[in-house]
mmCIF file of C-alpha atoms and ligand atoms in Angstrom:
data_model
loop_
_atom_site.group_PDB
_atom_site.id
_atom_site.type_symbol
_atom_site.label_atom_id
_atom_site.label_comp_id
_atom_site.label_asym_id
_atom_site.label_seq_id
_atom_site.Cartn_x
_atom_site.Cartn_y
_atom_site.Cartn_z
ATOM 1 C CA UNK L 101 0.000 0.000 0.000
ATOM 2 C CA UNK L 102 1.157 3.428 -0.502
ATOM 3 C CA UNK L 103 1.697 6.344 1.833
ATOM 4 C CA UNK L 104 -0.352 9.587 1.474
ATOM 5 C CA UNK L 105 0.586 12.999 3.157
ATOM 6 C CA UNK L 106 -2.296 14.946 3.646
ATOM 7 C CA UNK L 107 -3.075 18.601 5.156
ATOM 8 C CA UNK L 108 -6.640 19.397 3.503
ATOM 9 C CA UNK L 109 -8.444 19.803 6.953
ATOM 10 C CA UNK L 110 -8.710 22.180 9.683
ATOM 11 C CA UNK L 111 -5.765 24.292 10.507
ATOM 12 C CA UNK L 112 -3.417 21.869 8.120
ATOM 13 C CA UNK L 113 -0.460 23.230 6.244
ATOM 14 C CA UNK L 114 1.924 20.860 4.321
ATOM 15 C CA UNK L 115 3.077 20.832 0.594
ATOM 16 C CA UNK L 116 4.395 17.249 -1.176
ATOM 17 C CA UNK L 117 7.166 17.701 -3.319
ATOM 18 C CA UNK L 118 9.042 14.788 -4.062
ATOM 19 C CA UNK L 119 9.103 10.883 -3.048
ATOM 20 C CA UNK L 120 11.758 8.393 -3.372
ATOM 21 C CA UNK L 121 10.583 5.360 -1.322
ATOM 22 C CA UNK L 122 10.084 5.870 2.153
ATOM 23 C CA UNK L 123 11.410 9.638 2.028
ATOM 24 C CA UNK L 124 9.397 12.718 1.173
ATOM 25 C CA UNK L 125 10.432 16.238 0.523
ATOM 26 C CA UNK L 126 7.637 18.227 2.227
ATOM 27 C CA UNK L 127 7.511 22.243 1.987
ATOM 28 C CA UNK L 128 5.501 24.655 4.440
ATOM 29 C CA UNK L 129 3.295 26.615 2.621
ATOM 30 C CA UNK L 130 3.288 30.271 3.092
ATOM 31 C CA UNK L 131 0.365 32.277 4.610
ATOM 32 C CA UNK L 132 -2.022 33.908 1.694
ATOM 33 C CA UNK L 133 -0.902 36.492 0.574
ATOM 34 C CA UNK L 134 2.354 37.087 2.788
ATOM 35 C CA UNK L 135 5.936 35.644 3.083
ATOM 36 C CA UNK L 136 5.474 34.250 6.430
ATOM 37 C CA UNK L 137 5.276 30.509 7.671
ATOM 38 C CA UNK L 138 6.824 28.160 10.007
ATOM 39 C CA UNK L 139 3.196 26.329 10.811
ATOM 40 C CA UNK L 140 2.634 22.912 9.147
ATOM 41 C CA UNK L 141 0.566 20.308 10.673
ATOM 42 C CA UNK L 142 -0.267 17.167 8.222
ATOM 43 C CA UNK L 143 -1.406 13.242 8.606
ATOM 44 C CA UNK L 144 0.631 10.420 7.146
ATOM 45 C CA UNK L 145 -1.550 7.649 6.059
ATOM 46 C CA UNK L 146 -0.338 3.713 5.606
ATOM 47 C CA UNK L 147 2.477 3.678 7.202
ATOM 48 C CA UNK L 148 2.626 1.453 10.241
ATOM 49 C CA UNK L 149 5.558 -0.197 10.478
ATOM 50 C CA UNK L 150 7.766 1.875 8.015
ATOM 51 C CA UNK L 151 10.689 3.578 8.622
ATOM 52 C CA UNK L 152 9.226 7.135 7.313
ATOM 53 C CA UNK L 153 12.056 9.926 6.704
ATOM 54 C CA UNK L 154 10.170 13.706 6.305
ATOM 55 C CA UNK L 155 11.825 15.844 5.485
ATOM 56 C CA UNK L 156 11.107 19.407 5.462
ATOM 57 C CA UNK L 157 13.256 21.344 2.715
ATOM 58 C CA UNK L 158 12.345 24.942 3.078
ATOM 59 C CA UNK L 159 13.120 25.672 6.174
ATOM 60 C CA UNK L 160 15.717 28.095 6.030
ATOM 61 C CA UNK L 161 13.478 30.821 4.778
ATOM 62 C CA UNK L 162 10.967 30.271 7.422
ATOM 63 C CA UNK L 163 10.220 33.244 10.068
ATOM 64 C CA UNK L 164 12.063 32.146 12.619
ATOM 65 C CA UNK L 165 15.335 30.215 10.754
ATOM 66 C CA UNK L 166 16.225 30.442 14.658
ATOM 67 C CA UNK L 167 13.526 28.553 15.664
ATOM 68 C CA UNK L 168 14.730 24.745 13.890
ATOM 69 C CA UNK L 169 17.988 24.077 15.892
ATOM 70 C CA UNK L 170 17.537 22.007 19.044
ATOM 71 C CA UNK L 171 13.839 22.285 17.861
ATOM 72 C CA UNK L 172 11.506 18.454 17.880
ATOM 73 C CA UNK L 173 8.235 17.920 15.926
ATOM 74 C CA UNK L 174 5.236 17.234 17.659
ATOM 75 C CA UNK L 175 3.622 13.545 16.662
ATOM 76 C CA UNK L 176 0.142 12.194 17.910
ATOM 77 C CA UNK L 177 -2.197 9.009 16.793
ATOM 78 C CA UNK L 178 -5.427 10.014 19.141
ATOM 79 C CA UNK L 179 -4.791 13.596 18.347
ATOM 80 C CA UNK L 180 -5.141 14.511 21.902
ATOM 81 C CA UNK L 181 -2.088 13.131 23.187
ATOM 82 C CA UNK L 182 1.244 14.662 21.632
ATOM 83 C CA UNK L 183 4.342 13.683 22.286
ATOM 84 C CA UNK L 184 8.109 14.782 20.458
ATOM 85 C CA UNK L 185 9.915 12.264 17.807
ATOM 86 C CA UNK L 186 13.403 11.976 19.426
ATOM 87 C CA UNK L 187 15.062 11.673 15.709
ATOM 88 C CA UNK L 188 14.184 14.896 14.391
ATOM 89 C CA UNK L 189 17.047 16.846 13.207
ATOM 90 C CA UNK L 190 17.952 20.322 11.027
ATOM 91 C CA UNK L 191 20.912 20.862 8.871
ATOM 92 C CA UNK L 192 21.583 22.969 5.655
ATOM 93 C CA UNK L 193 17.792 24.679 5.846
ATOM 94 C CA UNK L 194 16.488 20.962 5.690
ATOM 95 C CA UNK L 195 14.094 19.997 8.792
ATOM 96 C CA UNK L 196 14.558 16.078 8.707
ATOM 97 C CA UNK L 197 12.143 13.964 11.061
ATOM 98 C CA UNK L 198 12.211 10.069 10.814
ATOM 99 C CA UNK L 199 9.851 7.805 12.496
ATOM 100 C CA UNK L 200 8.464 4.473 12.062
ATOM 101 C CA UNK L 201 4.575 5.120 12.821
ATOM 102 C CA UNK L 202 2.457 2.450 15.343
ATOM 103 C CA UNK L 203 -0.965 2.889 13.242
ATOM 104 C CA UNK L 204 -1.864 3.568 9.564
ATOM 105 C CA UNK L 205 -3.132 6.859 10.364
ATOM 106 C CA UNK L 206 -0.587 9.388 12.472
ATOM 107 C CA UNK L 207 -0.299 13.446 12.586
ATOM 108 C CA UNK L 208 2.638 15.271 12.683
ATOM 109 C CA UNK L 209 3.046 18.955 13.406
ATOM 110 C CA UNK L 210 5.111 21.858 14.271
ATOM 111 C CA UNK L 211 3.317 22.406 17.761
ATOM 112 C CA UNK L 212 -0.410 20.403 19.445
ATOM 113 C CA UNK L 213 -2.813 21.983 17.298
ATOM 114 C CA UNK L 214 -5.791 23.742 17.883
ATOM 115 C CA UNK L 215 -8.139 23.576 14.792
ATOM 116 C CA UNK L 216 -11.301 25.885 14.518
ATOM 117 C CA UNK L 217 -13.769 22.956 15.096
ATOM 118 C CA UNK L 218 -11.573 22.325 19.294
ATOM 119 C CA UNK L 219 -12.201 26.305 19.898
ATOM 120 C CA UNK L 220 -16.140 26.187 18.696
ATOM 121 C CA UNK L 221 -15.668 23.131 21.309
ATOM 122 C CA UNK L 222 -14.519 25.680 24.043
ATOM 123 C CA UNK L 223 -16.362 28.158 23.374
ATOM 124 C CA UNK L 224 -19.762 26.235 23.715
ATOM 125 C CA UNK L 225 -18.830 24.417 26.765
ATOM 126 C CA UNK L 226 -17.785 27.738 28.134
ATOM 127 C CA UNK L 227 -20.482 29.907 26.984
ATOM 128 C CA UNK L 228 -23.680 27.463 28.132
ATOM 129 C CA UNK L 229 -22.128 28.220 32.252
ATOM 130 C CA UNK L 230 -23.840 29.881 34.763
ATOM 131 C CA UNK L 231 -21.890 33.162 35.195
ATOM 132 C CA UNK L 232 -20.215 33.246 31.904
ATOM 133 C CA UNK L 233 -21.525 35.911 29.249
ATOM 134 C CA UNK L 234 -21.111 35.491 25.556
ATOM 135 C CA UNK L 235 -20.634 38.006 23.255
ATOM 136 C CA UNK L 236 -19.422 38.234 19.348
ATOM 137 C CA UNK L 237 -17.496 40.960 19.370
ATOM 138 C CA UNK L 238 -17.498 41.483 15.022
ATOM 139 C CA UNK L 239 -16.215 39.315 12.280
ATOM 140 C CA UNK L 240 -13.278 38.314 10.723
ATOM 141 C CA UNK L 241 -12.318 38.626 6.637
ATOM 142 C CA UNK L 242 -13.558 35.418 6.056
ATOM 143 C CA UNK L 243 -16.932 35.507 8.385
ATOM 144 C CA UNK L 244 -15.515 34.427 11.704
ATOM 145 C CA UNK L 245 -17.096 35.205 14.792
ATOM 146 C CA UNK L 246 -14.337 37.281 17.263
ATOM 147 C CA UNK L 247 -15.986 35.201 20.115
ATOM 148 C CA UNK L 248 -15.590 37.091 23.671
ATOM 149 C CA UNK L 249 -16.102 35.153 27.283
ATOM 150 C CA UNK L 250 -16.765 37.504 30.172
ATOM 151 C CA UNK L 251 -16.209 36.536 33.561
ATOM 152 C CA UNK L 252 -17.048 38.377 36.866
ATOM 153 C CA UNK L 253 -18.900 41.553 37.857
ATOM 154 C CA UNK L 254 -15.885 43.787 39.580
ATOM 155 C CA UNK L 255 -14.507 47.270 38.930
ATOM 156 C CA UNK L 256 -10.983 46.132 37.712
ATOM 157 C CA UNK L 257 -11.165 46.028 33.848
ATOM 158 C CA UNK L 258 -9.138 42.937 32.655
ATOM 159 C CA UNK L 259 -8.386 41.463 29.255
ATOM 160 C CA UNK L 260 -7.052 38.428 28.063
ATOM 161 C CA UNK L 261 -6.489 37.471 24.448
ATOM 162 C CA UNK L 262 -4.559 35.007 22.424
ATOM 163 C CA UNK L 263 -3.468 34.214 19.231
ATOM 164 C CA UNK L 264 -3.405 37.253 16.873
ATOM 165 C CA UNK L 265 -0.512 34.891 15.660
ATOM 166 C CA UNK L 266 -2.892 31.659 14.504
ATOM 167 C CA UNK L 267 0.562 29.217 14.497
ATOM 168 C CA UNK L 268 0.818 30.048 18.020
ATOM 169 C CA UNK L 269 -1.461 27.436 19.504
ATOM 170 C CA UNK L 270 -0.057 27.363 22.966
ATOM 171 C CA UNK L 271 -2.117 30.333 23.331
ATOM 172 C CA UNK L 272 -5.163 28.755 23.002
ATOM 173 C CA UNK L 273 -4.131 25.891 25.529
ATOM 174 C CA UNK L 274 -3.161 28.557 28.317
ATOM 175 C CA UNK L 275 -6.863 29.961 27.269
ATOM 176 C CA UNK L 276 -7.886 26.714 28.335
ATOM 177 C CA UNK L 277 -6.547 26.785 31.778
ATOM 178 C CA UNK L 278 -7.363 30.581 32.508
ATOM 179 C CA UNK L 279 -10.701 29.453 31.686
ATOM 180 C CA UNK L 280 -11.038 26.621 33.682
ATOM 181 C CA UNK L 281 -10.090 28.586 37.070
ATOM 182 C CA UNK L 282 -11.807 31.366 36.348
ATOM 183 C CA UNK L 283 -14.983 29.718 36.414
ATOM 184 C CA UNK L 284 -13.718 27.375 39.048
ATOM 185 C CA UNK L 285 -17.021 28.019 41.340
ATOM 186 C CA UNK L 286 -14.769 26.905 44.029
ATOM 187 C CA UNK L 287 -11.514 28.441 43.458
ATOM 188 C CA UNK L 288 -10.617 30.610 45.882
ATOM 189 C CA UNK L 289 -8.666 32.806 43.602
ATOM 190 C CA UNK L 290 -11.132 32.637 40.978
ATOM 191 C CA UNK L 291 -13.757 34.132 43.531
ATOM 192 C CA UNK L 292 -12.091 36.706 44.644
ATOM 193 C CA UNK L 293 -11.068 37.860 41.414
ATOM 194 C CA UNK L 294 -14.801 37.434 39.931
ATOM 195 C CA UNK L 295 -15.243 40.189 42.812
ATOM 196 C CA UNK L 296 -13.130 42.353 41.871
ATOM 197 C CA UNK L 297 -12.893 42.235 38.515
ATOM 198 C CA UNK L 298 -14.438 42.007 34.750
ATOM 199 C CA UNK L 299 -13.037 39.879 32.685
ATOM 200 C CA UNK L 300 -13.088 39.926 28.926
ATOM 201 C CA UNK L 301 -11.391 36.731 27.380
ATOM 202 C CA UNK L 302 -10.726 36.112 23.831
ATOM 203 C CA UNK L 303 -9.089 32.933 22.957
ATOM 204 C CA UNK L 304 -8.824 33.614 19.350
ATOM 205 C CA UNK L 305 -8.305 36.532 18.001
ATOM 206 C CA UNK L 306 -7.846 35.136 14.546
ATOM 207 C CA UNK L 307 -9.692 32.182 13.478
ATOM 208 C CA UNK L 308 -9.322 33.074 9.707
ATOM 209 C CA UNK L 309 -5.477 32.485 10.277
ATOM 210 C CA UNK L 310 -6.157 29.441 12.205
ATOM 211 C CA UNK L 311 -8.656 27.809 10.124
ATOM 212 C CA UNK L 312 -6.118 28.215 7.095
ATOM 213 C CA UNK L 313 -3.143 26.721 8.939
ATOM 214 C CA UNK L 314 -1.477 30.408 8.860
ATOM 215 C CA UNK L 315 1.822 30.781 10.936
ATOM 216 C CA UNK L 316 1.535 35.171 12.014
ATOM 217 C CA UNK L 317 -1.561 36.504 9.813
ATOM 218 C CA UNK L 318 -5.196 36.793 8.803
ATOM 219 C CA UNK L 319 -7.350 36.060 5.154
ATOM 220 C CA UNK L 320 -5.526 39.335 3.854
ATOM 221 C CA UNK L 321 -2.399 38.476 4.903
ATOM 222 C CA UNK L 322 -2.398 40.928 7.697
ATOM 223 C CA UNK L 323 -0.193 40.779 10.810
ATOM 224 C CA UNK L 324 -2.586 41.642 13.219
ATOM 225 C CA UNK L 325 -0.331 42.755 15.889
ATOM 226 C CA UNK L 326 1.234 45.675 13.744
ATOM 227 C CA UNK L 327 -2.920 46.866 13.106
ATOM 228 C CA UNK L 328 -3.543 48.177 16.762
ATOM 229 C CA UNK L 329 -2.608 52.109 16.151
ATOM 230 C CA UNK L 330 -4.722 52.289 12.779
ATOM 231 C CA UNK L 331 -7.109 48.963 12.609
ATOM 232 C CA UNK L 332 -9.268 48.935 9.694
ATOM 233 C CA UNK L 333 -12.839 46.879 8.550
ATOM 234 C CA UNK L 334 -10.630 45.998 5.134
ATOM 235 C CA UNK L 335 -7.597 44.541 6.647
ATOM 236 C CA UNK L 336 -7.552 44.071 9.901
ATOM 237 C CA UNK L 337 -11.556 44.238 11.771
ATOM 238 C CA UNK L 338 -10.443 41.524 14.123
ATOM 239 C CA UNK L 339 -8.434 44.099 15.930
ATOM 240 C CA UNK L 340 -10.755 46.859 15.034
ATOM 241 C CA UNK L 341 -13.393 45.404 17.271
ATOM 242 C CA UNK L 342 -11.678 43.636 19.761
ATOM 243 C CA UNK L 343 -10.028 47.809 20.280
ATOM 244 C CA UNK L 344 -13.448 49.407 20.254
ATOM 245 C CA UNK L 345 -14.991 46.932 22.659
ATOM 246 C CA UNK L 346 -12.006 48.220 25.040
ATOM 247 C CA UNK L 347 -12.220 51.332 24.369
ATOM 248 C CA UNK L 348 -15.588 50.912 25.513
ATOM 249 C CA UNK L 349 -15.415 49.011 29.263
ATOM 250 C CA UNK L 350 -11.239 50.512 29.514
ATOM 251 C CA UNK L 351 -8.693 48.353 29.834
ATOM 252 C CA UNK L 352 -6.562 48.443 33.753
ATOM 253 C CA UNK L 353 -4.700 44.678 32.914
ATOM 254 C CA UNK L 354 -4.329 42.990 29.650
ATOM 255 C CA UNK L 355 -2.204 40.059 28.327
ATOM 256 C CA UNK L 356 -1.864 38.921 25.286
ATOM 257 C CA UNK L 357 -0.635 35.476 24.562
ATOM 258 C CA UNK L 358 1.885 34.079 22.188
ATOM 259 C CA UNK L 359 4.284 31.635 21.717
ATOM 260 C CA UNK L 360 8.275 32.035 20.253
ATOM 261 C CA UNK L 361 9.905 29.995 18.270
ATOM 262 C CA UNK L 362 13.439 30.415 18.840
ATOM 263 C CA UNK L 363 13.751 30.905 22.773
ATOM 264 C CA UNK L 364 13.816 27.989 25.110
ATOM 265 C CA UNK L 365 11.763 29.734 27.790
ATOM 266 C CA UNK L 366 8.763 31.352 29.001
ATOM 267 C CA UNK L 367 9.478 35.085 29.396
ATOM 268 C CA UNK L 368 6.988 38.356 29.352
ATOM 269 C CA UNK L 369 7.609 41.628 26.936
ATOM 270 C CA UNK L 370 6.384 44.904 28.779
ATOM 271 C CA UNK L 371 5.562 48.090 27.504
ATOM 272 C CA UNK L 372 8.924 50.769 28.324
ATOM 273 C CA UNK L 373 9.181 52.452 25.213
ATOM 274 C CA UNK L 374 5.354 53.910 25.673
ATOM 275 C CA UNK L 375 6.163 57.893 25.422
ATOM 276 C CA UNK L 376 3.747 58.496 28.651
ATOM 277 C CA UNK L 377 5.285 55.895 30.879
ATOM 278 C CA UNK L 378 4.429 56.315 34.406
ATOM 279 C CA UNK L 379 6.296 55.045 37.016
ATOM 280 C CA UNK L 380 2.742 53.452 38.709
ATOM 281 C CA UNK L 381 2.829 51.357 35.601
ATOM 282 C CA UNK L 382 6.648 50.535 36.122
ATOM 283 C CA UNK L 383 6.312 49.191 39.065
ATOM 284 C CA UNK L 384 2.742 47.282 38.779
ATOM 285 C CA UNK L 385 4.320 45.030 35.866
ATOM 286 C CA UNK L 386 7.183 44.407 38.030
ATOM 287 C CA UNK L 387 5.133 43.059 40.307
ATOM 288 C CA UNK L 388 3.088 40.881 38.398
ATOM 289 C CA UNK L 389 6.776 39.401 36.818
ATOM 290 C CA UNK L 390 7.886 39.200 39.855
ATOM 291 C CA UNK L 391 5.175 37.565 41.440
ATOM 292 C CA UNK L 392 4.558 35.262 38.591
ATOM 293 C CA UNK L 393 8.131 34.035 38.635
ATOM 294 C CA UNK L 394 7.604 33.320 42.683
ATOM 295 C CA UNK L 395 5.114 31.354 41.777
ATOM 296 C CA UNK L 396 5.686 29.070 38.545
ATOM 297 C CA UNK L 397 9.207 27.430 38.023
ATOM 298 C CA UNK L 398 8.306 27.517 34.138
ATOM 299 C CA UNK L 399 8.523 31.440 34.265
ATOM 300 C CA UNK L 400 12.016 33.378 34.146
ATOM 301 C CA UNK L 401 12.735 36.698 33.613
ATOM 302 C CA UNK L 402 16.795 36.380 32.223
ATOM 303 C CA UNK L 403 15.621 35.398 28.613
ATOM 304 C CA UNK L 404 13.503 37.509 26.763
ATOM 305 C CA UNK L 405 13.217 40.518 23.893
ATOM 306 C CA UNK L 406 15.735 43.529 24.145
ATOM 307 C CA UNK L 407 14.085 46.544 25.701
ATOM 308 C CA UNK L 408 13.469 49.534 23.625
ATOM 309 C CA UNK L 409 15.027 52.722 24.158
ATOM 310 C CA UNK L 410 12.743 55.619 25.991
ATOM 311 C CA UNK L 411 9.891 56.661 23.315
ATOM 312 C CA UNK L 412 10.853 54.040 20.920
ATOM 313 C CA UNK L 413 8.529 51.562 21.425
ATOM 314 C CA UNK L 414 6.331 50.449 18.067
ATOM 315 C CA UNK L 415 2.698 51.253 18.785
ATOM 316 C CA UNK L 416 1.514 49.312 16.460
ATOM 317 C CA UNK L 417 1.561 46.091 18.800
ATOM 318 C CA UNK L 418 -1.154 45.760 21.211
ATOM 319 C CA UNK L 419 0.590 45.927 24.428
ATOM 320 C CA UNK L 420 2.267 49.248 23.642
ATOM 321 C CA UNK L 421 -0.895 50.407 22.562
ATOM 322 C CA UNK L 422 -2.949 49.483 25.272
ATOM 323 C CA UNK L 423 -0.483 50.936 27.589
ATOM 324 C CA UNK L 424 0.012 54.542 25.664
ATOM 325 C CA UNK L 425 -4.055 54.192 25.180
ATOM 326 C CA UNK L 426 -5.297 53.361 28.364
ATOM 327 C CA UNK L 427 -2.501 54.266 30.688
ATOM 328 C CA UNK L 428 -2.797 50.176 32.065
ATOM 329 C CA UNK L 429 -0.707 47.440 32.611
ATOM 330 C CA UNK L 430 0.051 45.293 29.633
ATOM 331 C CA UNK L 431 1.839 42.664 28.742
ATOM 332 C CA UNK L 432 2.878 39.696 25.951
ATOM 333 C CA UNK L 433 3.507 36.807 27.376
ATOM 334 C CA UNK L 434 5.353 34.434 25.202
ATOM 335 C CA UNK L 435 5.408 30.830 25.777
ATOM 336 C CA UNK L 436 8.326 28.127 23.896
ATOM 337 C CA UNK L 437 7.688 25.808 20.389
ATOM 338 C CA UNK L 438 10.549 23.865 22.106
ATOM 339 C CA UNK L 439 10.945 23.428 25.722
ATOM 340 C CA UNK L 440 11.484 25.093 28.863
ATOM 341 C CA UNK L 441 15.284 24.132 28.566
ATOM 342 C CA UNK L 442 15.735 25.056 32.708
ATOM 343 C CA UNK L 443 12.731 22.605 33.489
ATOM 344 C CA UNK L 444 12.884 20.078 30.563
ATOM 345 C CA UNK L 445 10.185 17.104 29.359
ATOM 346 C CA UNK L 446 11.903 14.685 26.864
ATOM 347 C CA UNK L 447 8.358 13.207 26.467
ATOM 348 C CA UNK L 448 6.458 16.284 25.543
ATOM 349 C CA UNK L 449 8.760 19.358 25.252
ATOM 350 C CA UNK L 450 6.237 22.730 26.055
ATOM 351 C CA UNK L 451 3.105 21.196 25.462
ATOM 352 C CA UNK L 452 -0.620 21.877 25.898
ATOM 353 C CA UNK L 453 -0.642 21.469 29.548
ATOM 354 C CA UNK L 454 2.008 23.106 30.713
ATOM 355 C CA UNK L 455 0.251 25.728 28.850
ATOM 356 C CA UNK L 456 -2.963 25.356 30.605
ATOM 357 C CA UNK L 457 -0.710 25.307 34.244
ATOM 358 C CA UNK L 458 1.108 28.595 33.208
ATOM 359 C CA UNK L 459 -2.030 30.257 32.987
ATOM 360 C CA UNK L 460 -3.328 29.158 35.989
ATOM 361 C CA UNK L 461 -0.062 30.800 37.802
ATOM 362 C CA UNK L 462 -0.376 33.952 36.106
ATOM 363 C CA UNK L 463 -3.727 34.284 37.474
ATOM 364 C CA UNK L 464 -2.213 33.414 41.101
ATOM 365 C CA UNK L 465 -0.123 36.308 40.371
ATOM 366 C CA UNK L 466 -2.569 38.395 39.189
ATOM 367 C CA UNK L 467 -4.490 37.843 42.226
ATOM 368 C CA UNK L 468 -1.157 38.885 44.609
ATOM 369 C CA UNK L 469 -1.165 42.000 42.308
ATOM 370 C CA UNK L 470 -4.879 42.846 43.040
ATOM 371 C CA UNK L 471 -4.794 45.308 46.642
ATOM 372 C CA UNK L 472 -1.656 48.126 43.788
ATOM 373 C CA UNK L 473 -3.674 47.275 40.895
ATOM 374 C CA UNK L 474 -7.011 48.145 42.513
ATOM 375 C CA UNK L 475 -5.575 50.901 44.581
ATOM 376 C CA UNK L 476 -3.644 52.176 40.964
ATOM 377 C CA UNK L 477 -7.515 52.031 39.264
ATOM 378 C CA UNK L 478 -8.858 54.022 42.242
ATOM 379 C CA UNK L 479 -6.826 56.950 41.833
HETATM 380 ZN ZN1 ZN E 243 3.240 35.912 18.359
#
């Protein structure tokens, strides 16, 4: 029988372009109408018990050329579980993973994926809870819903949203988890900050992207997080309502949630380039890093992006935005492709629930935050 590489569902991205044997030259296919990708998630069909060599040939003019070395593909037969194949390798732009499969039908893919049809999934389950509002916030290019959860009934105005980058899908796992303790009923965390705050969750802020099996943009080829100083209905009206809706309720705390492909770690990127700083700002993100990295062993703060200058930051990206908009405390928080190389799993490398566990600490430290951040909103 003869084995078939596949990618025509949900959130796949793969291109065939050559077979000798057991070997196949595969390609990543770029995101419409943009340069970008690094995403590719694909099945391989009828080959149990066949030494299978992949290998990926245009990798060097990926994104993130960075993000191959030391780098291992995710594999899974249930498509729940996903673990990392131990022989995957990179050399001369050439992404080579060889496995010999257990079943006639197993998927292979860059990171756990997290197809349009698993955040419907989330969203109802979510949505049909006592306490939980639902709200479509617009739509995307392509007729999306920009689905919003909110959570709680206090004066602190807090946002969370993931994935303006679809190929990010640890995002959408650490949704997951901030979900699930939020509407813990018994969580004492969860109740207190259901007191005193609002919370307005977005797990995906670009299901066009995600649908497509896009690595950074949207239908148009849009990088959404360069569209938050001038978002517009034409190329970018996931960020154009997802902006008004804050500007409407204000905005004291917001993360948004990403992953990185070439750094080993889990790190945050502030907001000190904003040209009306404030020192109360300053020092409230400080605390929540510092607090956060008390709390999870998975979180470090000696990795991360170089700090802009004073006045240089790009306010085109959401957290600088927010921050210069809305004079709040913002934050990326970007979570590995790879591992956490200080707190290693050969099994799994980052994976879906570490994700979902990180989350649930940055809540914790949004909670120890609560007595400056509410006393900061008061003033
Ligand atoms: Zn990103």
């Amino acid at each position: 029988m003869g084995i078939t590489i596949s990618s025509a569902f949900d959130a796949g991205n793969i291109r065939v372009v050559g077979q000798d044997g057991d070997t196949f030259d595969l390609e990543i296919v770029k995101d419409h109408l943009s340069d970008f990708y690094q995403w590719f998630y694909f099945r391989v069909a009828g080959a149990a018990g066949r030494e299978v060599t992949l290998r990926i040939v245009n990798c060097a003019g990926a994104a993130y050329p960075n993000g191959w070395p030391d780098y291992r593909a995710c594999l899974s037969v249930d498509r729940e579980e996903w673990v990392r194949v131990a022989d995957t390798s990179y050399d001369d732009g050439v992404l080579t993973i060889r496995l010999t499969p257990t079943a006639d039908s197993v998927w292979i893919a860059y990171f756990p994926p997290y197809s349009m049809e698993r955040h419907h999934d989330l969203i109802a389950s979510f949505a049909a809870l006592d306490g939980v509002e639902y709200r479509s916030l617009g739509q995307s290019l392509d007729g999306q819903d920009i689905d919003c959860l909110t959570i709680g009934s206090g004066p602190l105005n807090v946002w969370l949203y993931a994935r303006q980058h679809p190929g990010e899908t640890m995002a959408e796992y650490w949704m997951e988890g901030a979900l699930d303790k939020l509407c813990d009923p018994d969580d004492p965390v969860a109740r207190v900050l259901r007191t005193d705050a609002t919370f307005r969750v977005v797990p995906n802020m670009n299901p066009d992207g995600s649908r497509r099996g896009h690595l950074r943009t949207n239908a148009a080829g849009v990088n959404l997080n360069r569209e938050w100083h001038a978002p517009s209905a034409d190329k970018s009206p996931e960020v154009l309502c997802v902006r008004t809706a804050m500007d409407d309720s204000g905005v004291d705390f917001a993360m948004d949630i990403h992953g990185d492909e070439a750094i080993p770690a889990n790190f945050l990127a502030g907001f000190e380039g904003i040209p009306s700083l404030t020192d109360r700002q300053s020092k409230l993100f400080k605390a929540f890093s510092d607090s956060l990295e008390r709390l999870s062993p998975d979180f470090q703060t000696a990795q991360g992006y170089e700090v802009p200058p004073p006045g240089q930051a790009n306010l085109s990206m959401s957290t600088t935005q927010l921050a210069e908009r809305y004079g709040c405390v913002s934050m990326t928080l970007e979570m590995p492709f790879k591992d956490n190389f200080n707190l290693p799993d050969p099994v799994h490398g980052w994976s879906p629930e570490r994700s979902r566990h990180l989350a649930r600490a940055c809540l914790d430290a949004l909670h120890a935050i609560l007595p400056q951040l509410g006393e900061a909103a008061r003033v």
